[in-house]
C-alpha cells in the first residue's frame, strides 16, 4: 500500500496569481504599473474642474436667474436688437 506524502499546499488564489504575475514583469513594466494610478489621480484633479464647469454651464440660466425669454425681454426694453 502506497502512502501519499503530503507536500506543501499550493494556493491558487487570485492574490497569488496577481503576485506571481507582477514578480515576472520587467523592471520597466513594473514601474509603469506603479505609475498608472498616480497618473489617473493627476488626471482626475486636472479634469474635474473642467468637467464641473461644463456641467455648470448647462444650468447657467438657473444660476443667473434669467431665462432666455426674460433676457430677450430685457434686451428689447433696453433698446438692443437681437436676431
PDB file of C-alpha atoms in Angstrom:
ATOM      1  CA  UNK A   1       0.000   0.000   0.000  1.00  0.00           C
ATOM      2  CA  UNK A   2       1.461   3.316  -1.088  1.00  0.00           C
ATOM      3  CA  UNK A   3       1.470   6.185   1.335  1.00  0.00           C
ATOM      4  CA  UNK A   4       0.943   9.620  -0.137  1.00  0.00           C
ATOM      5  CA  UNK A   5       3.325  12.160   1.199  1.00  0.00           C
ATOM      6  CA  UNK A   6       1.797  15.494   1.973  1.00  0.00           C
ATOM      7  CA  UNK A   7       3.578  18.164   0.014  1.00  0.00           C
ATOM      8  CA  UNK A   8       3.255  21.868   0.503  1.00  0.00           C
ATOM      9  CA  UNK A   9      -0.213  23.082  -0.285  1.00  0.00           C
ATOM     10  CA  UNK A  10      -0.340  25.247  -3.339  1.00  0.00           C
ATOM     11  CA  UNK A  11      -2.777  28.090  -3.032  1.00  0.00           C
ATOM     12  CA  UNK A  12      -4.018  29.176  -6.423  1.00  0.00           C
ATOM     13  CA  UNK A  13      -5.997  32.150  -5.199  1.00  0.00           C
ATOM     14  CA  UNK A  14      -6.396  35.407  -7.050  1.00  0.00           C
ATOM     15  CA  UNK A  15      -3.847  37.221  -4.880  1.00  0.00           C
ATOM     16  CA  UNK A  16      -1.258  34.522  -5.510  1.00  0.00           C
ATOM     17  CA  UNK A  17      -1.785  34.767  -9.245  1.00  0.00           C
ATOM     18  CA  UNK A  18      -1.509  38.568  -9.162  1.00  0.00           C
ATOM     19  CA  UNK A  19       1.661  38.439  -7.063  1.00  0.00           C
ATOM     20  CA  UNK A  20       3.233  35.863  -9.372  1.00  0.00           C
ATOM     21  CA  UNK A  21       2.344  37.883 -12.427  1.00  0.00           C
ATOM     22  CA  UNK A  22       3.806  41.123 -11.037  1.00  0.00           C
ATOM     23  CA  UNK A  23       7.000  39.335  -9.955  1.00  0.00           C
ATOM     24  CA  UNK A  24       7.534  38.150 -13.509  1.00  0.00           C
ATOM     25  CA  UNK A  25       7.290  41.642 -15.009  1.00  0.00           C
ATOM     26  CA  UNK A  26      10.364  43.503 -16.177  1.00  0.00           C
ATOM     27  CA  UNK A  27      11.511  46.466 -14.108  1.00  0.00           C
ATOM     28  CA  UNK A  28      10.235  48.930 -16.685  1.00  0.00           C
ATOM     29  CA  UNK A  29       6.795  47.324 -16.877  1.00  0.00           C
ATOM     30  CA  UNK A  30       6.607  47.184 -13.066  1.00  0.00           C
ATOM     31  CA  UNK A  31       7.467  50.899 -12.848  1.00  0.00           C
ATOM     32  CA  UNK A  32       4.695  51.740 -15.307  1.00  0.00           C
ATOM     33  CA  UNK A  33       2.313  49.545 -13.326  1.00  0.00           C
ATOM     34  CA  UNK A  34       3.056  51.623 -10.244  1.00  0.00           C
ATOM     35  CA  UNK A  35       2.791  54.931 -12.109  1.00  0.00           C
ATOM     36  CA  UNK A  36      -0.623  54.277 -13.686  1.00  0.00           C
ATOM     37  CA  UNK A  37      -2.653  55.001 -10.508  1.00  0.00           C
ATOM     38  CA  UNK A  38      -0.663  58.188  -9.909  1.00  0.00           C
ATOM     39  CA  UNK A  39      -1.390  59.411 -13.426  1.00  0.00           C
ATOM     40  CA  UNK A  40      -5.066  58.583 -13.028  1.00  0.00           C
ATOM     41  CA  UNK A  41      -5.272  60.657  -9.851  1.00  0.00           C
ATOM     42  CA  UNK A  42      -3.462  63.560 -11.514  1.00  0.00           C
ATOM     43  CA  UNK A  43      -5.832  63.420 -14.483  1.00  0.00           C
ATOM     44  CA  UNK A  44      -8.796  63.397 -12.134  1.00  0.00           C
ATOM     45  CA  UNK A  45      -7.558  66.533 -10.391  1.00  0.00           C
ATOM     46  CA  UNK A  46      -6.789  68.213 -13.712  1.00  0.00           C
ATOM     47  CA  UNK A  47     -10.055  67.486 -15.485  1.00  0.00           C
ATOM     48  CA  UNK A  48     -12.530  67.609 -12.583  1.00  0.00           C
ATOM     49  CA  UNK A  49     -12.769  71.455 -12.591  1.00  0.00           C
ATOM     50  CA  UNK A  50     -13.176  71.441 -16.364  1.00  0.00           C
ATOM     51  CA  UNK A  51     -15.935  68.844 -16.235  1.00  0.00           C
ATOM     52  CA  UNK A  52     -17.582  70.684 -13.363  1.00  0.00           C
ATOM     53  CA  UNK A  53     -17.542  73.969 -15.289  1.00  0.00           C
ATOM     54  CA  UNK A  54     -19.079  72.319 -18.354  1.00  0.00           C
ATOM     55  CA  UNK A  55     -21.759  70.694 -16.222  1.00  0.00           C
ATOM     56  CA  UNK A  56     -22.457  74.011 -14.507  1.00  0.00           C
ATOM     57  CA  UNK A  57     -22.814  75.775 -17.854  1.00  0.00           C
ATOM     58  CA  UNK A  58     -25.820  73.584 -18.632  1.00  0.00           C
ATOM     59  CA  UNK A  59     -27.582  75.245 -15.698  1.00  0.00           C
ATOM     60  CA  UNK A  60     -26.371  78.804 -16.378  1.00  0.00           C
ATOM     61  CA  UNK A  61     -29.904  80.169 -16.655  1.00  0.00           C
ATOM     62  CA  UNK A  62     -30.800  78.723 -13.274  1.00  0.00           C
ATOM     63  CA  UNK A  63     -27.688  80.267 -11.709  1.00  0.00           C
ATOM     64  CA  UNK A  64     -28.211  83.763 -13.167  1.00  0.00           C
ATOM     65  CA  UNK A  65     -31.944  83.648 -12.610  1.00  0.00           C
ATOM     66  CA  UNK A  66     -32.772  84.683 -16.158  1.00  0.00           C
ATOM     67  CA  UNK A  67     -34.370  82.505 -18.768  1.00  0.00           C
ATOM     68  CA  UNK A  68     -33.823  83.040 -22.460  1.00  0.00           C
ATOM     69  CA  UNK A  69     -37.178  84.784 -22.932  1.00  0.00           C
ATOM     70  CA  UNK A  70     -36.514  87.052 -19.952  1.00  0.00           C
ATOM     71  CA  UNK A  71     -33.124  88.059 -21.336  1.00  0.00           C
ATOM     72  CA  UNK A  72     -34.710  88.869 -24.729  1.00  0.00           C
ATOM     73  CA  UNK A  73     -37.362  90.950 -22.986  1.00  0.00           C
ATOM     74  CA  UNK A  74     -34.669  92.826 -21.069  1.00  0.00           C
ATOM     75  CA  UNK A  75     -32.703  93.414 -24.278  1.00  0.00           C
ATOM     76  CA  UNK A  76     -35.768  94.689 -26.145  1.00  0.00           C
ATOM     77  CA  UNK A  77     -36.755  97.032 -23.326  1.00  0.00           C
ATOM     78  CA  UNK A  78     -33.220  98.482 -23.220  1.00  0.00           C
ATOM     79  CA  UNK A  79     -33.253  99.132 -26.971  1.00  0.00           C
ATOM     80  CA  UNK A  80     -30.827  96.404 -28.031  1.00  0.00           C
ATOM     81  CA  UNK A  81     -31.971  94.434 -31.055  1.00  0.00           C
ATOM     82  CA  UNK A  82     -31.394  90.713 -31.189  1.00  0.00           C
ATOM     83  CA  UNK A  83     -31.663  88.340 -34.090  1.00  0.00           C
TER      84      UNK A  83
END
